mmCIF file of C-alpha atoms and ligand atoms in Angstrom:
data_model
loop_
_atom_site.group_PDB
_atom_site.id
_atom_site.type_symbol
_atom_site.label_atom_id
_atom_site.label_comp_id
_atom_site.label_asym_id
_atom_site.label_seq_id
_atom_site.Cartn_x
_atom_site.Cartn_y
_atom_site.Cartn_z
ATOM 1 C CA UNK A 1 4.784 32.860 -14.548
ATOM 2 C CA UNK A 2 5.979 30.884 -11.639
ATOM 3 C CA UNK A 3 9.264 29.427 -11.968
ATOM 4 C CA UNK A 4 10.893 26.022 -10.877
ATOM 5 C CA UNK A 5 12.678 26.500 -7.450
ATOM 6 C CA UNK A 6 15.432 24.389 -8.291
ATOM 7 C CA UNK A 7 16.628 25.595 -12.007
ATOM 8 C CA UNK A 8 14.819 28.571 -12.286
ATOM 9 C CA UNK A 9 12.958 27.207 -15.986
ATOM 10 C CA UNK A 10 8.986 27.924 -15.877
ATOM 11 C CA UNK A 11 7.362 25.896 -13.466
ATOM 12 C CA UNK A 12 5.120 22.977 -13.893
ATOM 13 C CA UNK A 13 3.750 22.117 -10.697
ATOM 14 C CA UNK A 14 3.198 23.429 -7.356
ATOM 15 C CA UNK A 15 3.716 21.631 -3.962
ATOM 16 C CA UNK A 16 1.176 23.507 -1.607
ATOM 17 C CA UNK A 17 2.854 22.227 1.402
ATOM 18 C CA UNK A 18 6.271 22.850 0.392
ATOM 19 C CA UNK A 19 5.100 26.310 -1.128
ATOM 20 C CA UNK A 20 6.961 25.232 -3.869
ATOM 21 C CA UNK A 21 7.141 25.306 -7.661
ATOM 22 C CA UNK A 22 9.009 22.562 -10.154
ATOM 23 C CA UNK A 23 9.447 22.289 -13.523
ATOM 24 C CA UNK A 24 8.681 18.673 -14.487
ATOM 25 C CA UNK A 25 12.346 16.622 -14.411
ATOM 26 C CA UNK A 26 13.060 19.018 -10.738
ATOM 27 C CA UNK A 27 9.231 17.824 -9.755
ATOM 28 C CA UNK A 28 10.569 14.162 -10.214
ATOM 29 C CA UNK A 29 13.637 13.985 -8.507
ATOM 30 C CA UNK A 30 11.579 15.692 -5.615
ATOM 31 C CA UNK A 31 9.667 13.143 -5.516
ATOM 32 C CA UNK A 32 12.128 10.218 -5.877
ATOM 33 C CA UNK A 33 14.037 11.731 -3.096
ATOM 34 C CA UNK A 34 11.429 11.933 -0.757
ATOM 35 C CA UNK A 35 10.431 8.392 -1.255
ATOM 36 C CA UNK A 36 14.044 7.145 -1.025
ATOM 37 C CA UNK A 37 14.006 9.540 2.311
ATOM 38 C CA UNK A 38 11.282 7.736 3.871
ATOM 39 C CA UNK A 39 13.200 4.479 2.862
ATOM 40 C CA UNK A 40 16.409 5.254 4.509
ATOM 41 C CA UNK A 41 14.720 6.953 7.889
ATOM 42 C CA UNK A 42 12.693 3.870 8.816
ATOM 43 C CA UNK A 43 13.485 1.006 6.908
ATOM 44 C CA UNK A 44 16.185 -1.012 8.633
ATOM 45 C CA UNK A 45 19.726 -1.623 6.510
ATOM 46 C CA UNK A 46 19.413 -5.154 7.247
ATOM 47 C CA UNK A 47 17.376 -6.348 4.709
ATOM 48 C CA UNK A 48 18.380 -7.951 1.310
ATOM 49 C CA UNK A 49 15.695 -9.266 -0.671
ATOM 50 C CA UNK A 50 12.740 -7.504 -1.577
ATOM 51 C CA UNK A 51 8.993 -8.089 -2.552
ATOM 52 C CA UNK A 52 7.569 -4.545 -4.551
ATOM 53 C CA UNK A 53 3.483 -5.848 -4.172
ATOM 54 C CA UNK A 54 2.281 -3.906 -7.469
ATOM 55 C CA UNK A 55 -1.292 -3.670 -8.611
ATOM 56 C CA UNK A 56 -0.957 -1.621 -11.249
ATOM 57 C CA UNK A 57 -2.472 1.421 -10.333
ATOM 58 C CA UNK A 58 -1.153 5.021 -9.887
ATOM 59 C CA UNK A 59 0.639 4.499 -6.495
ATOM 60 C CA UNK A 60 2.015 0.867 -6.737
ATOM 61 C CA UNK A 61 3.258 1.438 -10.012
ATOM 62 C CA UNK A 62 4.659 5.131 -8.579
ATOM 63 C CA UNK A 63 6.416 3.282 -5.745
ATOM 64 C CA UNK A 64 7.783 0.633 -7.967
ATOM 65 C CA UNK A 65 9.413 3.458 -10.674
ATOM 66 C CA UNK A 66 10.435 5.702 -7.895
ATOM 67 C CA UNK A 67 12.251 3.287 -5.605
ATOM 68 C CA UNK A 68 13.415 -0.198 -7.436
ATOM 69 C CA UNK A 69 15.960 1.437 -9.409
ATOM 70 C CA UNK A 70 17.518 2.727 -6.397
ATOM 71 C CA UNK A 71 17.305 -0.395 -4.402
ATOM 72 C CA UNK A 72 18.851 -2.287 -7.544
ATOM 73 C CA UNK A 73 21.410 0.703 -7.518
ATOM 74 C CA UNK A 74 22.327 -0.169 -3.505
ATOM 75 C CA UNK A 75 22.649 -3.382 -3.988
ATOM 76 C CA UNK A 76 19.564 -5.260 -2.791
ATOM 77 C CA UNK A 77 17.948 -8.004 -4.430
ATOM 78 C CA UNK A 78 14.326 -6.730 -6.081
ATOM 79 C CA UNK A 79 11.286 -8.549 -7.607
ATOM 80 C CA UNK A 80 7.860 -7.714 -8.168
ATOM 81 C CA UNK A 81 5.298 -9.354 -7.205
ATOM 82 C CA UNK A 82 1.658 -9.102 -8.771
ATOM 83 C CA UNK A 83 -1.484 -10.776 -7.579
ATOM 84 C CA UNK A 84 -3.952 -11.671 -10.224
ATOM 85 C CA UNK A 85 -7.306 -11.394 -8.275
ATOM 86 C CA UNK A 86 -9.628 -12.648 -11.040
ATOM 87 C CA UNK A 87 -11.689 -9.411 -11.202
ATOM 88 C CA UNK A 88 -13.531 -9.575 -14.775
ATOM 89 C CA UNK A 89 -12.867 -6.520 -16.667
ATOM 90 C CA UNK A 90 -9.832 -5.270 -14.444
ATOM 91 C CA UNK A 91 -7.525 -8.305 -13.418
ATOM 92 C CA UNK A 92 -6.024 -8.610 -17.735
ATOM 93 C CA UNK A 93 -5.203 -4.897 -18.079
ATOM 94 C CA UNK A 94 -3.913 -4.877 -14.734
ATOM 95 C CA UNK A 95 -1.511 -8.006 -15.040
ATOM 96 C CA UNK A 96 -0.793 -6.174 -18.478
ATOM 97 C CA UNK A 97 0.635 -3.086 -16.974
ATOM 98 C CA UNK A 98 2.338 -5.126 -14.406
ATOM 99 C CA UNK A 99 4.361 -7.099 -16.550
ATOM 100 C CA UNK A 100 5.105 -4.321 -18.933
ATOM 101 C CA UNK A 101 6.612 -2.179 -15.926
ATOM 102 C CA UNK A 102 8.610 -4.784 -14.416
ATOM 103 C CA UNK A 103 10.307 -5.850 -17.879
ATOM 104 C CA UNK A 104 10.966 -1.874 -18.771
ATOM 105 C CA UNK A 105 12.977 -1.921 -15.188
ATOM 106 C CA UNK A 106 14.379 -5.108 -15.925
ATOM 107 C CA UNK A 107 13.150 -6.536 -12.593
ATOM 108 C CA UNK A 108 11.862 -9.865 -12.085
ATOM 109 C CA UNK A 109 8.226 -10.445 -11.854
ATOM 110 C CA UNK A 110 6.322 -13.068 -9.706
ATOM 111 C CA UNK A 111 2.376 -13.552 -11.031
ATOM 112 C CA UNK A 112 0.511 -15.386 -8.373
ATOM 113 C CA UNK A 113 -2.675 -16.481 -9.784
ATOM 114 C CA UNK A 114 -5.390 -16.423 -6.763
ATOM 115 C CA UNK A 115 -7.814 -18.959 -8.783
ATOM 116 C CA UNK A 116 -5.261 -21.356 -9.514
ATOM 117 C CA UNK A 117 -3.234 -21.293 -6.408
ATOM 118 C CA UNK A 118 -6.530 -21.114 -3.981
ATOM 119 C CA UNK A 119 -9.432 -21.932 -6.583
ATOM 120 C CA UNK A 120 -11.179 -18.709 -6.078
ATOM 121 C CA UNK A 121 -11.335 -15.102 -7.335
ATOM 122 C CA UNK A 122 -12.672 -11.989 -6.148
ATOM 123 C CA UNK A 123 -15.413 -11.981 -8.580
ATOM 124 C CA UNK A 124 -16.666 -15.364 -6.341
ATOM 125 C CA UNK A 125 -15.812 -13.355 -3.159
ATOM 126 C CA UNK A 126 -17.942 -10.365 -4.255
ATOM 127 C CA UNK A 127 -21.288 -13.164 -5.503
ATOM 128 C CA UNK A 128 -21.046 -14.715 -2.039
ATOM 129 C CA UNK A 129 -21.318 -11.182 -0.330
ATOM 130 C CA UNK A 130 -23.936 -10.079 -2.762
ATOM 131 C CA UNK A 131 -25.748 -13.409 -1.374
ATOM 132 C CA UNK A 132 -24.799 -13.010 2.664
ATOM 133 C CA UNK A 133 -23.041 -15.689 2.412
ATOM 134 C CA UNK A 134 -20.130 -13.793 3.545
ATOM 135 C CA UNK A 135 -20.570 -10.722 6.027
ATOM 136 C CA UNK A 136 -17.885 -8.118 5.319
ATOM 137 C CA UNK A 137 -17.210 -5.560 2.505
ATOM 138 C CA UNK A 138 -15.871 -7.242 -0.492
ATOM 139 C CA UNK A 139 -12.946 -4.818 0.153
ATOM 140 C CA UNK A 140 -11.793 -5.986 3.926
ATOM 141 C CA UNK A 141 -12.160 -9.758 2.491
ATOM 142 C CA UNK A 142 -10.095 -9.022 -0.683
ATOM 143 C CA UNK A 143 -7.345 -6.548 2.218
ATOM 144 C CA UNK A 144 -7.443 -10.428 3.872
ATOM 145 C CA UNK A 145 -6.409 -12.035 0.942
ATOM 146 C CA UNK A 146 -3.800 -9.648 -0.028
ATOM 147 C CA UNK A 147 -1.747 -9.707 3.567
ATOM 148 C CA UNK A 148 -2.101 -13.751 3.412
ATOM 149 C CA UNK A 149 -0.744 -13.797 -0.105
ATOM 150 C CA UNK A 150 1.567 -11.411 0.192
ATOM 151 C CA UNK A 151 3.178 -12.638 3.348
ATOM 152 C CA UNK A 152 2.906 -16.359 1.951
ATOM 153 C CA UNK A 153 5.347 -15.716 -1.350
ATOM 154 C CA UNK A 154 7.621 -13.688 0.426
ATOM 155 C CA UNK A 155 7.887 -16.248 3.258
ATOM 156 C CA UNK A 156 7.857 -19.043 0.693
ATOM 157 C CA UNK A 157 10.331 -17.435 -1.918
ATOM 158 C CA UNK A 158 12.683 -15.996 0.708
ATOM 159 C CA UNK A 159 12.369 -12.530 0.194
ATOM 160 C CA UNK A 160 12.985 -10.856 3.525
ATOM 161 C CA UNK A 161 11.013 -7.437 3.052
ATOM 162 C CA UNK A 162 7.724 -6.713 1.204
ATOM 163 C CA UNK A 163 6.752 -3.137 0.088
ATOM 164 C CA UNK A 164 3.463 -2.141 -0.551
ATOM 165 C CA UNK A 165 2.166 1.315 -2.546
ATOM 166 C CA UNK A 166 -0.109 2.798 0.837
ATOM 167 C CA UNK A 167 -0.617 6.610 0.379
ATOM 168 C CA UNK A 168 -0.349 9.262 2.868
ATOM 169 C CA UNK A 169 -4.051 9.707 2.318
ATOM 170 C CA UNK A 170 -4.867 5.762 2.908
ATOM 171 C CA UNK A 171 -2.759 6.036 6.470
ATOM 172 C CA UNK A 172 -4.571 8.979 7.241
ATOM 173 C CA UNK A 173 -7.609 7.261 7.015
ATOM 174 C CA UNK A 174 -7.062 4.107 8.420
ATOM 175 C CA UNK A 175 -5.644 5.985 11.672
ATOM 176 C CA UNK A 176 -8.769 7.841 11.998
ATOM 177 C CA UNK A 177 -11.035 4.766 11.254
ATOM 178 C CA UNK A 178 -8.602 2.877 13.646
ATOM 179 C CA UNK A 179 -9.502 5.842 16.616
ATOM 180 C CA UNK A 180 -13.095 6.314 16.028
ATOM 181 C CA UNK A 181 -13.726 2.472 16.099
ATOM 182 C CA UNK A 182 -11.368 2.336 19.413
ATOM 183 C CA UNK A 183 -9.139 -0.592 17.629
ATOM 184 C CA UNK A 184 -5.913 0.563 19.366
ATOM 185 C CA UNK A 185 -4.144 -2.888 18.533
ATOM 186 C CA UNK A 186 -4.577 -2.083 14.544
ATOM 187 C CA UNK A 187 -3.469 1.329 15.159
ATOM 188 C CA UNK A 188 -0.299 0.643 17.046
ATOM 189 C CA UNK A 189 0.499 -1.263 13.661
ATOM 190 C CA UNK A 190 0.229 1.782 11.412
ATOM 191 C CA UNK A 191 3.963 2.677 11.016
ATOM 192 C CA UNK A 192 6.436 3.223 7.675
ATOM 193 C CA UNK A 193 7.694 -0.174 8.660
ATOM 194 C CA UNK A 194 6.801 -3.301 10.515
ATOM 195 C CA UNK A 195 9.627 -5.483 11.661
ATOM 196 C CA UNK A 196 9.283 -9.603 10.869
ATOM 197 C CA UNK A 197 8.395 -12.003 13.379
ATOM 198 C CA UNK A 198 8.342 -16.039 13.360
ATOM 199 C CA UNK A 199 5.904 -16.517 10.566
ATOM 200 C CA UNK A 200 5.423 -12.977 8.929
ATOM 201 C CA UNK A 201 7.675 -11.214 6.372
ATOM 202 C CA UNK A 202 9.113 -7.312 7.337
ATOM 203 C CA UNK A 203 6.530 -4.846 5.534
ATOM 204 C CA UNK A 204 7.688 -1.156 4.770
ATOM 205 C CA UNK A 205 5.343 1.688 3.190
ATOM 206 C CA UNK A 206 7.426 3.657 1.651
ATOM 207 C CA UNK A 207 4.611 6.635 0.604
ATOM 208 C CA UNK A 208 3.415 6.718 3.644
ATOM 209 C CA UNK A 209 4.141 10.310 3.509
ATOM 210 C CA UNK A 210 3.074 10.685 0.078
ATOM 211 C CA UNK A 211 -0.091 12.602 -0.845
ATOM 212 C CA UNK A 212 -1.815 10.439 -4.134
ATOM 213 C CA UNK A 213 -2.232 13.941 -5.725
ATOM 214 C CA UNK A 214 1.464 13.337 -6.311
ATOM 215 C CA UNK A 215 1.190 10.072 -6.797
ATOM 216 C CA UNK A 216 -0.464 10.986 -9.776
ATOM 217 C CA UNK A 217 1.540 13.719 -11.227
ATOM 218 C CA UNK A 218 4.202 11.524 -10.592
ATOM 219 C CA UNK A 219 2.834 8.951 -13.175
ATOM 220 C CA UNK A 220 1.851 12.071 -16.164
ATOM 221 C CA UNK A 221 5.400 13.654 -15.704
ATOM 222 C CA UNK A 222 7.045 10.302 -16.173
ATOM 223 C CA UNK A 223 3.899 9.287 -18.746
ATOM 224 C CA UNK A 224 3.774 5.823 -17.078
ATOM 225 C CA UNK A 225 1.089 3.260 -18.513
ATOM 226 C CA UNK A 226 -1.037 2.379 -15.051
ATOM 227 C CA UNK A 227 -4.722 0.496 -15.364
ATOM 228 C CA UNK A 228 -6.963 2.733 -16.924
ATOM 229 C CA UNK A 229 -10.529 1.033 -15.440
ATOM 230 C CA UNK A 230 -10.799 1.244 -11.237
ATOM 231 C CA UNK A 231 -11.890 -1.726 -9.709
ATOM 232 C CA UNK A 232 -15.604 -2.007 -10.069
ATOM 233 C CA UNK A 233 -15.687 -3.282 -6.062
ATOM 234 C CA UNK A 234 -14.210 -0.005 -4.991
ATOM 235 C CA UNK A 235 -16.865 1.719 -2.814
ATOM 236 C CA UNK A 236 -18.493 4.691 -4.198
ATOM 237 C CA UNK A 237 -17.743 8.018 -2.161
ATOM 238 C CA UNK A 238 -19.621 8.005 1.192
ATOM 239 C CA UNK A 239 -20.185 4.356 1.497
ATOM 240 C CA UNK A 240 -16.863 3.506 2.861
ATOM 241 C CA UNK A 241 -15.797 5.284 5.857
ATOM 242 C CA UNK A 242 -12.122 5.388 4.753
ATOM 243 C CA UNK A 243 -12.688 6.110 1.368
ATOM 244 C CA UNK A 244 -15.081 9.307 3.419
ATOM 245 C CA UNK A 245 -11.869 10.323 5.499
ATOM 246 C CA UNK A 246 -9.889 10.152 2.386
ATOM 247 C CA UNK A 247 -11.666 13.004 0.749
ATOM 248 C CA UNK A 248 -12.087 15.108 4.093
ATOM 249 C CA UNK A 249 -8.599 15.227 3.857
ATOM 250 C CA UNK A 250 -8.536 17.067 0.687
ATOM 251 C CA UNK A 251 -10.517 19.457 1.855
ATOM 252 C CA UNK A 252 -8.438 20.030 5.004
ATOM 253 C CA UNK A 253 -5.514 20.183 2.592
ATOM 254 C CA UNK A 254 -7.008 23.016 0.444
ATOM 255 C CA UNK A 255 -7.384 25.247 4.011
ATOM 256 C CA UNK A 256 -4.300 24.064 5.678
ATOM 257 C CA UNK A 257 -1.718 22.865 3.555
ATOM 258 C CA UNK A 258 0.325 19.891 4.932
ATOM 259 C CA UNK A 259 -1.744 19.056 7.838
ATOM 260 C CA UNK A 260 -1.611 15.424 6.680
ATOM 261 C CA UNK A 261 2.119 15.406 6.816
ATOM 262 C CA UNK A 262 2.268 17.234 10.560
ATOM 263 C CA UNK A 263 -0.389 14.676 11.258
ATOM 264 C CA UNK A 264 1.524 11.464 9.992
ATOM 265 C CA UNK A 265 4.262 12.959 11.602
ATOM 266 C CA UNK A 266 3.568 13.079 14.827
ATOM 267 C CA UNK A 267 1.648 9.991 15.114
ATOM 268 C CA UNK A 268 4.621 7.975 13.555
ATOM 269 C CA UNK A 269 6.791 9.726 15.966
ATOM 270 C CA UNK A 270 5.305 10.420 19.323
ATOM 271 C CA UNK A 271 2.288 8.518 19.209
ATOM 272 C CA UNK A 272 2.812 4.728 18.094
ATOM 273 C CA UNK A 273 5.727 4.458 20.411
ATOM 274 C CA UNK A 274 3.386 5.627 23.469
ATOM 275 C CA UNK A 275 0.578 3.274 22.090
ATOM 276 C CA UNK A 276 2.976 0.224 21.769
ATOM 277 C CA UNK A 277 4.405 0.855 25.142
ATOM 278 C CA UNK A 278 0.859 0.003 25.965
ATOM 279 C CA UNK A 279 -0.354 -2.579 24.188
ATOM 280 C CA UNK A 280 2.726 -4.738 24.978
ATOM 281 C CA UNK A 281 0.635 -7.465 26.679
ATOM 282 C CA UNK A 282 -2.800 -6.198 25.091
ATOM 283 C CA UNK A 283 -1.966 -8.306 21.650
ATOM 284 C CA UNK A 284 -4.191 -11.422 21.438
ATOM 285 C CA UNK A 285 -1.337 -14.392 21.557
ATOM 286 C CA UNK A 286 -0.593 -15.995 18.130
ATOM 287 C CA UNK A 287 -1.547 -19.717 16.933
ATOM 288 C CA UNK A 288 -0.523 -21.416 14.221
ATOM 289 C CA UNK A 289 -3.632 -21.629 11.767
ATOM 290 C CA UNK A 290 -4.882 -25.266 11.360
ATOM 291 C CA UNK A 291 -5.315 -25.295 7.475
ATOM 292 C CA UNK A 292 -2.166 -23.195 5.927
ATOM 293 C CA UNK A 293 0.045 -23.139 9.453
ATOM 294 C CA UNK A 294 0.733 -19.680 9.199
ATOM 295 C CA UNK A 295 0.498 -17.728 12.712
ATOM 296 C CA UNK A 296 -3.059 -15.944 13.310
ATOM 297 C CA UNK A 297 -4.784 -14.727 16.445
ATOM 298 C CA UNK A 298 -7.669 -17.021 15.576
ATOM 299 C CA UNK A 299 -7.536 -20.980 14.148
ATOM 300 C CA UNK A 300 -7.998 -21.750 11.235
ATOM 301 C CA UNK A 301 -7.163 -18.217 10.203
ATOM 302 C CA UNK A 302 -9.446 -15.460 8.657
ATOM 303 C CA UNK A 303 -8.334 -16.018 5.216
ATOM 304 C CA UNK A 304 -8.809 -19.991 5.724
ATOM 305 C CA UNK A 305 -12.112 -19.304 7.119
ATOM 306 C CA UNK A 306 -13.257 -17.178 4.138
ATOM 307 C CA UNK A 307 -11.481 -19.980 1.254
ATOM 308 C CA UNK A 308 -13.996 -22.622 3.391
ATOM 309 C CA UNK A 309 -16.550 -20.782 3.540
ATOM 310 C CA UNK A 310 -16.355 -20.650 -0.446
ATOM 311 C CA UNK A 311 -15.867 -23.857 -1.037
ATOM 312 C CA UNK A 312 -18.658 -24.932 1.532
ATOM 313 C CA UNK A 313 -20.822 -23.092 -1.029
ATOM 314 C CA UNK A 314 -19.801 -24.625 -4.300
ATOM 315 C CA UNK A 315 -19.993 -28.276 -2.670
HETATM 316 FE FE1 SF4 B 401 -9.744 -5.354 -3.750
HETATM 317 FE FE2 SF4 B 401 -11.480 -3.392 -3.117
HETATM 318 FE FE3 SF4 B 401 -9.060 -2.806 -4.116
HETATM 319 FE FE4 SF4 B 401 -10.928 -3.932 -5.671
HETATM 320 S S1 SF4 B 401 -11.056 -1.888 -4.700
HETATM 321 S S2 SF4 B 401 -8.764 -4.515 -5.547
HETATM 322 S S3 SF4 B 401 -11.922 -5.314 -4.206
HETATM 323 S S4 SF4 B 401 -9.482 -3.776 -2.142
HETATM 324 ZN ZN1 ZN B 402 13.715 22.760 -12.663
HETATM 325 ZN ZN1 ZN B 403 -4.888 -20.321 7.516
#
C-alpha cells in the first residue's frame, strides 16, 4: 500500500504529475498551497478588496474554500459574489450552495439577480437562440453576461480585484481554441492575472494551474456541498470545441503526465509576453458603450446589444 509522502500514513490519492501520494488532510494542504502559490507569483500585492465570482460548482466553490480564508488571514477585504442566472432547475440549488458556503466562511455574500437587475434570464437567452433570434451558443452569450456583470459590481461596489474559479483544463482549451481560430488578441489575454484599466476591474485566476480532477477531490476530501445538477445548456461532449480540447487533454494526461502544466507554463511565461509585445497597437481602441457607458471595442456594447435584442423581441 502506497503511503502519503508527507507523514508516511496510507495514502489516499495520487498526483500523477507530481508522482506523488497523500493521505487526505497532506492531499489538502497540497492543494491549498499551490493555489495560494499561484496567488502570490502573479497576483500583484496591491490590491485590497476582493470579488470571489462563485457559481457553485466544483471549482468556484474549490477556489473560494481554498483561498478566502487565507486572503481574510492576510488582511484583505473578501466577499462573494454570486450571479443568479435564472436557469430553471439549476439557478435555486445553485444560489443554495452559494449562500450556505459563504455563511460557513463567514464571508459576505453579494446575490445579483440577472432578471431583476436586467429583466432577463438565461432561460430567455437560450428560447431566443433556440428561435435564431440570437446567433451564438447560449454559452458565449451567457460568458458575455458574466464578464459585464462581474466587472459592473466590482466597479460599482469598489472592490478592486475579482477572482474567478477557471481550471487548468478550461485555459488549456481556450488557448488552443484561441490558436486554431487565429484570435491572437484573446490569446494575449489568457494570463493568471489581468491588470485594471479605466473602466474594468483587475481579474486573477487563481487555478489556472489546477487540473479539475483535483478540483474535485478537493471538494470529497473536504466533503463540500457543490450543485448536484450541471447546467442543462452545457454542451454535450463533441459539440463544443473547448469542451472537445478539454477531454483531449485527459487523454494526453494519462500518456504524459503534466503536459498541461509544462504547457501553461510556458505559454504564461515565454509566450504571452512575446505575443503582447506584438499586439501593442493591434488592440481595437476602446469606446465608451452608449447604453451602460462601460468601455467596449464596439458601441453599444455586446452585452447591450444582446439585452436589446431581447427586449426588441418581447415588445
Ligand atoms: Fe452559462 Fe453555459 Fe455555464 Fe450554463 S454551462 S452557466 S449556459 S456558460
Ligand atoms: Zn499525510
Ligand atoms: Zn453596454
Amino acid at each position: 500500500m502506497p503511503s502519503c509522502r508527507v507523514c508516511g500514513k496510507s495514502a489516499w490519492i495520487r498526483i500523477p504529475w507530481a508522482n506523488a501520494w497523500f493521505c487526505r488532510e497532506h492531499f489538502v494542504e497540497y492543494f491549498e498551497r499551490k493555489v495560494w502559490r499561484t496567488f502570490e507569483e502573479y497576483v500583484p500585492k496591491n490590491h485590497k478588496r476582493v470579488l470571489l465570482a462563485v457559481s457553485g460548482g466544483k471549482d468556484s466553490i474549490s477556489m473560494l474554500y481554498s483561498l478566502a480564508p487565507r486572503l481574510v488571514a492576510g488582511g484583505y477585504s473578501v466577499s462573494v459574489l454570486h450571479v443568479d442566472l435564472g436557469i430553471s432547475g439549476h439557478s435555486d440549488s445553485a444560489r443554495e450552495v452559494v449562500s450556505k458556503s459563504a455563511s460557513e466562511l463567514g464571508l459576505d455574500l453579494v446575490t445579483y439577480d440577472l432578471e431583476s437587475e436586467h429583466g432577463f434570464t438565461i432561460d430567455r437567452v437560450a428560447e431566443a437562440v433556440k428561435i435564431r433570434l440570437l446567433r451564438k451558443p447560449v454559452c458565449s452569450l451567457c460568458g458575455i453576461v458574466k464578464r459585464h456583470v462581474l466587472n459592473e459590481v466590482a466597479l460599482e461596489r469598489g472592490f478592486d480585484l475579482v477572482m474567478t474559479g477557471h481550471t487548468l483544463d478550461d485555459m488549456y482549451g481556450f488557448i488552443v481554441s484561441d490558436i486554431v481560430s487565429g484570435n491572437l488578441v484573446e490569446l494575449a489575454k489568457l494570463k493568471p492575472y489581468a491588470r485594471g484599466e479605466s473602466g474594468f476591474v483587475a481579474r486573477a485566476k487563481p487555478l489556472f494551474f489546477n487540473y479539475e480532477h483535483e478540483n474535485r477531490q478537493y471538494i470529497v476530501a473536504k466533503e463540500i456541498n457543490i450543485v448536484g445538477a450541471a447546467c442543462p445548456y452545457k454542451p454535450s461532449e463533441g459539440k463544443a470545441v473547448v469542451r472537445s480540447l478539454k477531454k483531449q487533454l485527459e487523454e494526453l494526461e494519462r500518456g504524459h503526465p503534466g503536459i498541461g502544466i509544462m504547457f501553461l507554463k510556458n505559454f504564461v511565461n515565454r509566450v504571452a509576453p512575446i505575443l503582447e509585445r506584438g499586439m501593442v497597437n493591434s488592440e481595437a481602441e476602446l469606446v465608451n458603450c452608449s447604453v451602460c457607458g462601460y468601455p467596449s471595442s464596439t458601441s453599444p456594447c455586446s452585452f447591450c446589444r444582446l439585452k436589446q435584442k431581447l427586449e426588441g423581441a418581447r415588445s
